[in-house]
Amino acid sequence: MTARKIFLVLLTAGVVGTAAWLVFFSPVLGVRNVEIVGNVTLAPEVIRKAAAVPELHPLATVDLAHVEGRVRGIRQVASAKVDRVWPATLRIEVVEREPVAQIQAGGKIAVIDKTGVVIELRDVAPPMLPVLEVARPAARDPATMAALDVVRGLPAGLSGRVRKVSATTGEDVTLGLSDGRTVIWGGPDRPEAKARILQSLLKREAEVYDVSSPDVVTLK
């Protein structure tokens, strides 16, 4: 090998080595900004703290899966996605859990999402969230999940009128409306048909509206 070829090989190796050092070890391409998107109620600082990515940590070596896992550990976060945005930004996109109902938890009010996960504990009850009444509130309890499925599937015109949702099984959900009337909803099946019929029936005076079987409804 001639001296010129040797020089070119060494030069190439030096360039590659320098580039690798810059990318994988140097703070030159380190994290200088953690961009947070998708958050509605969560402060960006809370998400950045959970992400726990040191400033100037080489962007190329950030373990994205681990960062996602740490961010998903925040109670209010349903999902998280982390991406590198070169040259120096880590982008964290979150989807927050949406409050669906509230339950009594000792001396506190637990706000829960559609899957039964507790989002937060409050001292004062949120005024527009229906109260969930089931024997064993839990994410895998059939009565709990049926009640939450019904509530989150209600159209806006009805959901705002519901103050209480109760169930003893997955097939006997009952709604308590803000004006004191009761709706026997039954199971979470056929929600569109039940909602459409109920909105029409509520124009008629009654105390109890049974739409558990949309084909045969009753008023009392």
mmCIF file of C-alpha atoms in Angstrom:
data_model
loop_
_atom_site.group_PDB
_atom_site.id
_atom_site.type_symbol
_atom_site.label_atom_id
_atom_site.label_comp_id
_atom_site.label_asym_id
_atom_site.label_seq_id
_atom_site.Cartn_x
_atom_site.Cartn_y
_atom_site.Cartn_z
ATOM 1 C CA MET A 1 0.000 0.000 0.000
ATOM 2 C CA THR A 2 1.404 3.385 -0.992
ATOM 3 C CA ALA A 3 1.893 6.208 1.474
ATOM 4 C CA ARG A 4 -0.940 8.126 -0.214
ATOM 5 C CA LYS A 5 -3.393 5.238 0.248
ATOM 6 C CA ILE A 6 -2.338 4.826 3.847
ATOM 7 C CA PHE A 7 -2.913 8.532 4.426
ATOM 8 C CA LEU A 8 -6.393 8.366 2.862
ATOM 9 C CA VAL A 9 -7.331 5.328 4.981
ATOM 10 C CA LEU A 10 -6.223 7.075 8.154
ATOM 11 C CA LEU A 11 -7.993 10.238 7.143
ATOM 12 C CA THR A 12 -11.227 8.345 6.461
ATOM 13 C CA ALA A 13 -10.959 6.483 9.745
ATOM 14 C CA GLY A 14 -10.378 9.749 11.534
ATOM 15 C CA VAL A 15 -13.432 11.352 9.963
ATOM 16 C CA VAL A 16 -15.639 8.369 10.778
ATOM 17 C CA GLY A 17 -14.304 8.223 14.317
ATOM 18 C CA THR A 18 -14.879 11.924 14.843
ATOM 19 C CA ALA A 19 -18.406 11.679 13.452
ATOM 20 C CA ALA A 20 -19.191 8.737 15.728
ATOM 21 C CA TRP A 21 -17.852 10.626 18.732
ATOM 22 C CA LEU A 22 -19.921 13.678 17.853
ATOM 23 C CA VAL A 23 -23.112 11.634 17.475
ATOM 24 C CA PHE A 24 -22.830 9.078 20.274
ATOM 25 C CA PHE A 25 -20.643 10.638 22.962
ATOM 26 C CA SER A 26 -20.306 14.380 22.524
ATOM 27 C CA PRO A 27 -22.747 16.977 23.932
ATOM 28 C CA VAL A 28 -22.523 18.779 20.577
ATOM 29 C CA LEU A 29 -25.565 16.778 19.398
ATOM 30 C CA GLY A 30 -26.984 16.434 22.890
ATOM 31 C CA VAL A 31 -30.526 17.099 24.058
ATOM 32 C CA ARG A 32 -31.039 20.824 24.372
ATOM 33 C CA ASN A 33 -34.814 20.911 24.191
ATOM 34 C CA VAL A 34 -37.580 18.539 25.333
ATOM 35 C CA GLU A 35 -40.692 19.429 23.356
ATOM 36 C CA ILE A 36 -44.030 18.428 24.903
ATOM 37 C CA VAL A 37 -47.163 18.133 22.748
ATOM 38 C CA GLY A 38 -50.673 16.819 23.341
ATOM 39 C CA ASN A 39 -50.885 17.803 26.995
ATOM 40 C CA VAL A 40 -54.062 19.610 28.069
ATOM 41 C CA THR A 41 -54.100 19.653 31.865
ATOM 42 C CA LEU A 42 -50.606 18.392 32.637
ATOM 43 C CA ALA A 43 -47.872 20.995 32.987
ATOM 44 C CA PRO A 44 -44.925 20.407 30.614
ATOM 45 C CA GLU A 45 -42.567 20.465 33.591
ATOM 46 C CA VAL A 46 -44.288 17.417 35.096
ATOM 47 C CA ILE A 47 -43.742 15.440 31.889
ATOM 48 C CA ARG A 48 -40.128 16.584 31.509
ATOM 49 C CA LYS A 49 -39.401 15.564 35.098
ATOM 50 C CA ALA A 50 -40.887 12.102 34.522
ATOM 51 C CA ALA A 51 -38.933 11.722 31.256
ATOM 52 C CA ALA A 52 -35.728 12.334 33.235
ATOM 53 C CA VAL A 53 -33.482 13.023 30.234
ATOM 54 C CA PRO A 54 -30.392 15.017 31.284
ATOM 55 C CA GLU A 55 -29.607 18.137 29.315
ATOM 56 C CA LEU A 56 -26.924 17.552 26.652
ATOM 57 C CA HIS A 57 -27.278 13.774 26.879
ATOM 58 C CA PRO A 58 -26.377 12.542 23.356
ATOM 59 C CA LEU A 59 -29.645 12.490 21.437
ATOM 60 C CA ALA A 60 -28.657 9.341 19.532
ATOM 61 C CA THR A 61 -28.330 7.267 22.709
ATOM 62 C CA VAL A 62 -31.558 8.283 24.448
ATOM 63 C CA ASP A 63 -33.530 5.088 25.159
ATOM 64 C CA LEU A 64 -36.886 6.094 23.671
ATOM 65 C CA ALA A 65 -38.762 3.073 25.031
ATOM 66 C CA HIS A 66 -37.609 3.738 28.575
ATOM 67 C CA VAL A 67 -38.564 7.401 28.337
ATOM 68 C CA GLU A 68 -42.013 6.431 27.047
ATOM 69 C CA GLY A 69 -42.409 4.036 29.956
ATOM 70 C CA ARG A 70 -41.508 6.683 32.506
ATOM 71 C CA VAL A 71 -43.934 9.179 31.008
ATOM 72 C CA ARG A 72 -46.723 6.576 30.905
ATOM 73 C CA GLY A 73 -46.135 6.185 34.623
ATOM 74 C CA ILE A 74 -47.829 9.539 35.148
ATOM 75 C CA ARG A 75 -51.337 8.776 36.346
ATOM 76 C CA GLN A 76 -52.995 11.203 33.934
ATOM 77 C CA VAL A 77 -51.221 9.859 30.824
ATOM 78 C CA ALA A 78 -52.940 7.216 28.692
ATOM 79 C CA SER A 79 -50.172 6.898 26.097
ATOM 80 C CA ALA A 80 -46.860 8.474 25.140
ATOM 81 C CA LYS A 81 -44.653 8.508 22.042
ATOM 82 C CA VAL A 82 -41.082 9.797 22.020
ATOM 83 C CA ASP A 83 -39.109 10.785 18.913
ATOM 84 C CA ARG A 84 -35.752 12.341 18.100
ATOM 85 C CA VAL A 85 -35.852 15.614 16.182
ATOM 86 C CA TRP A 86 -32.362 16.411 14.993
ATOM 87 C CA PRO A 87 -30.152 18.085 15.829
ATOM 88 C CA ALA A 88 -31.042 18.566 19.513
ATOM 89 C CA THR A 89 -34.718 18.051 20.366
ATOM 90 C CA LEU A 90 -36.530 15.192 22.067
ATOM 91 C CA ARG A 91 -40.237 15.291 21.209
ATOM 92 C CA ILE A 92 -42.717 13.734 23.651
ATOM 93 C CA GLU A 93 -46.322 13.402 22.510
ATOM 94 C CA VAL A 94 -48.851 12.403 25.153
ATOM 95 C CA VAL A 95 -52.533 11.526 25.204
ATOM 96 C CA GLU A 96 -54.131 12.346 28.522
ATOM 97 C CA ARG A 97 -56.775 10.210 30.181
ATOM 98 C CA GLU A 98 -60.245 11.694 29.842
ATOM 99 C CA PRO A 99 -62.411 11.919 32.996
ATOM 100 C CA VAL A 100 -65.631 9.919 32.643
ATOM 101 C CA ALA A 101 -67.014 9.501 36.157
ATOM 102 C CA GLN A 102 -66.278 9.962 39.843
ATOM 103 C CA ILE A 103 -66.489 7.643 42.838
ATOM 104 C CA GLN A 104 -66.196 8.050 46.584
ATOM 105 C CA ALA A 105 -62.799 6.931 47.877
ATOM 106 C CA GLY A 106 -62.705 7.335 51.630
ATOM 107 C CA GLY A 107 -62.843 11.044 52.275
ATOM 108 C CA LYS A 108 -61.777 11.881 48.736
ATOM 109 C CA ILE A 109 -63.344 11.927 45.286
ATOM 110 C CA ALA A 110 -61.620 9.685 42.745
ATOM 111 C CA VAL A 111 -61.904 10.829 39.135
ATOM 112 C CA ILE A 112 -61.700 7.856 36.754
ATOM 113 C CA ASP A 113 -61.340 7.353 33.016
ATOM 114 C CA LYS A 114 -63.147 4.998 30.631
ATOM 115 C CA THR A 115 -60.966 2.049 31.669
ATOM 116 C CA GLY A 116 -61.587 2.531 35.387
ATOM 117 C CA VAL A 117 -58.135 3.986 36.086
ATOM 118 C CA VAL A 118 -58.048 6.667 38.785
ATOM 119 C CA ILE A 119 -56.761 9.867 37.202
ATOM 120 C CA GLU A 120 -56.671 11.981 40.335
ATOM 121 C CA LEU A 121 -58.054 12.381 43.842
ATOM 122 C CA ARG A 122 -59.938 15.542 44.731
ATOM 123 C CA ASP A 123 -61.382 17.069 47.870
ATOM 124 C CA VAL A 124 -64.360 18.536 46.011
ATOM 125 C CA ALA A 125 -66.579 16.643 43.571
ATOM 126 C CA PRO A 126 -66.392 17.785 39.923
ATOM 127 C CA PRO A 127 -69.857 19.230 39.198
ATOM 128 C CA MET A 128 -70.485 17.684 35.760
ATOM 129 C CA LEU A 129 -69.091 14.174 36.188
ATOM 130 C CA PRO A 130 -71.642 11.471 37.062
ATOM 131 C CA VAL A 131 -71.213 9.566 40.292
ATOM 132 C CA LEU A 132 -70.456 5.873 39.742
ATOM 133 C CA GLU A 133 -72.226 3.502 42.129
ATOM 134 C CA VAL A 134 -71.079 -0.130 41.949
ATOM 135 C CA ALA A 135 -70.309 -2.692 44.627
ATOM 136 C CA ARG A 136 -66.666 -3.310 43.658
ATOM 137 C CA PRO A 137 -65.284 -0.477 41.526
ATOM 138 C CA ALA A 138 -62.345 -1.886 39.583
ATOM 139 C CA ALA A 139 -60.958 -1.938 36.058
ATOM 140 C CA ARG A 140 -61.956 -5.601 35.554
ATOM 141 C CA ASP A 141 -65.298 -5.511 37.333
ATOM 142 C CA PRO A 142 -68.126 -6.204 34.811
ATOM 143 C CA ALA A 143 -70.533 -3.771 36.471
ATOM 144 C CA THR A 144 -67.915 -1.007 36.563
ATOM 145 C CA MET A 145 -66.913 -1.441 32.939
ATOM 146 C CA ALA A 146 -70.510 -1.667 31.702
ATOM 147 C CA ALA A 147 -71.433 1.548 33.525
ATOM 148 C CA LEU A 148 -68.396 3.373 32.128
ATOM 149 C CA ASP A 149 -69.070 2.066 28.608
ATOM 150 C CA VAL A 150 -72.603 3.439 28.793
ATOM 151 C CA VAL A 151 -71.553 6.853 30.119
ATOM 152 C CA ARG A 152 -68.801 7.448 27.583
ATOM 153 C CA GLY A 153 -71.080 6.372 24.735
ATOM 154 C CA LEU A 154 -73.844 8.860 25.505
ATOM 155 C CA PRO A 155 -74.339 11.741 23.065
ATOM 156 C CA ALA A 156 -73.671 15.235 24.379
ATOM 157 C CA GLY A 157 -77.359 16.009 24.707
ATOM 158 C CA LEU A 158 -77.757 13.211 27.244
ATOM 159 C CA SER A 159 -74.385 12.982 28.961
ATOM 160 C CA GLY A 160 -74.729 16.456 30.423
ATOM 161 C CA ARG A 161 -77.965 15.431 32.145
ATOM 162 C CA VAL A 162 -76.633 12.311 33.855
ATOM 163 C CA ARG A 163 -75.721 12.758 37.517
ATOM 164 C CA LYS A 164 -75.485 9.126 38.618
ATOM 165 C CA VAL A 165 -74.749 5.795 36.973
ATOM 166 C CA SER A 166 -75.197 2.540 38.856
ATOM 167 C CA ALA A 167 -74.983 -1.167 38.115
ATOM 168 C CA THR A 168 -74.868 -4.493 39.949
ATOM 169 C CA THR A 169 -73.940 -6.543 36.870
ATOM 170 C CA GLY A 170 -72.819 -5.882 33.331
ATOM 171 C CA GLU A 171 -76.418 -5.888 32.116
ATOM 172 C CA ASP A 172 -78.394 -3.625 34.477
ATOM 173 C CA VAL A 173 -76.950 -0.120 34.148
ATOM 174 C CA THR A 174 -79.248 2.596 35.496
ATOM 175 C CA LEU A 175 -78.886 6.343 34.963
ATOM 176 C CA GLY A 176 -80.033 9.050 37.341
ATOM 177 C CA LEU A 177 -80.788 12.337 35.572
ATOM 178 C CA SER A 178 -80.344 15.846 36.923
ATOM 179 C CA ASP A 179 -84.113 16.370 37.156
ATOM 180 C CA GLY A 180 -84.597 13.283 39.334
ATOM 181 C CA ARG A 181 -85.860 10.938 36.609
ATOM 182 C CA THR A 182 -84.432 7.432 36.215
ATOM 183 C CA VAL A 183 -83.393 5.597 33.072
ATOM 184 C CA ILE A 184 -83.072 1.806 33.036
ATOM 185 C CA TRP A 185 -80.445 1.358 30.336
ATOM 186 C CA GLY A 186 -79.567 -2.313 30.695
ATOM 187 C CA GLY A 187 -76.345 -3.490 29.067
ATOM 188 C CA PRO A 188 -73.985 -1.379 26.946
ATOM 189 C CA ASP A 189 -75.315 -2.916 23.712
ATOM 190 C CA ARG A 190 -77.177 -0.885 21.041
ATOM 191 C CA PRO A 191 -76.226 2.521 22.493
ATOM 192 C CA GLU A 192 -77.257 4.560 19.450
ATOM 193 C CA ALA A 193 -80.757 3.093 19.349
ATOM 194 C CA LYS A 194 -81.242 3.489 23.096
ATOM 195 C CA ALA A 195 -80.042 7.092 23.070
ATOM 196 C CA ARG A 196 -82.235 8.022 20.124
ATOM 197 C CA ILE A 197 -85.334 6.505 21.697
ATOM 198 C CA LEU A 198 -84.612 7.985 25.122
ATOM 199 C CA GLN A 199 -84.210 11.511 23.768
ATOM 200 C CA SER A 200 -87.665 11.203 22.265
ATOM 201 C CA LEU A 201 -89.205 9.634 25.386
ATOM 202 C CA LEU A 202 -87.881 12.313 27.714
ATOM 203 C CA LYS A 203 -90.371 14.732 26.138
ATOM 204 C CA ARG A 204 -93.088 12.713 27.861
ATOM 205 C CA GLU A 205 -93.822 12.919 31.590
ATOM 206 C CA ALA A 206 -92.690 9.896 33.603
ATOM 207 C CA GLU A 207 -90.449 8.953 36.500
ATOM 208 C CA VAL A 208 -88.796 5.858 35.039
ATOM 209 C CA TYR A 209 -87.823 5.218 31.406
ATOM 210 C CA ASP A 210 -86.876 1.657 30.518
ATOM 211 C CA VAL A 211 -84.910 1.432 27.262
ATOM 212 C CA SER A 212 -83.022 -1.740 28.150
ATOM 213 C CA SER A 213 -84.764 -3.373 25.197
ATOM 214 C CA PRO A 214 -85.095 -0.645 22.534
ATOM 215 C CA ASP A 215 -87.740 -2.655 20.691
ATOM 216 C CA VAL A 216 -90.070 -2.668 23.710
ATOM 217 C CA VAL A 217 -89.726 0.424 25.918
ATOM 218 C CA THR A 218 -91.781 1.260 28.978
ATOM 219 C CA LEU A 219 -92.528 4.369 31.051
ATOM 220 C CA LYS A 220 -93.665 4.465 34.662
#
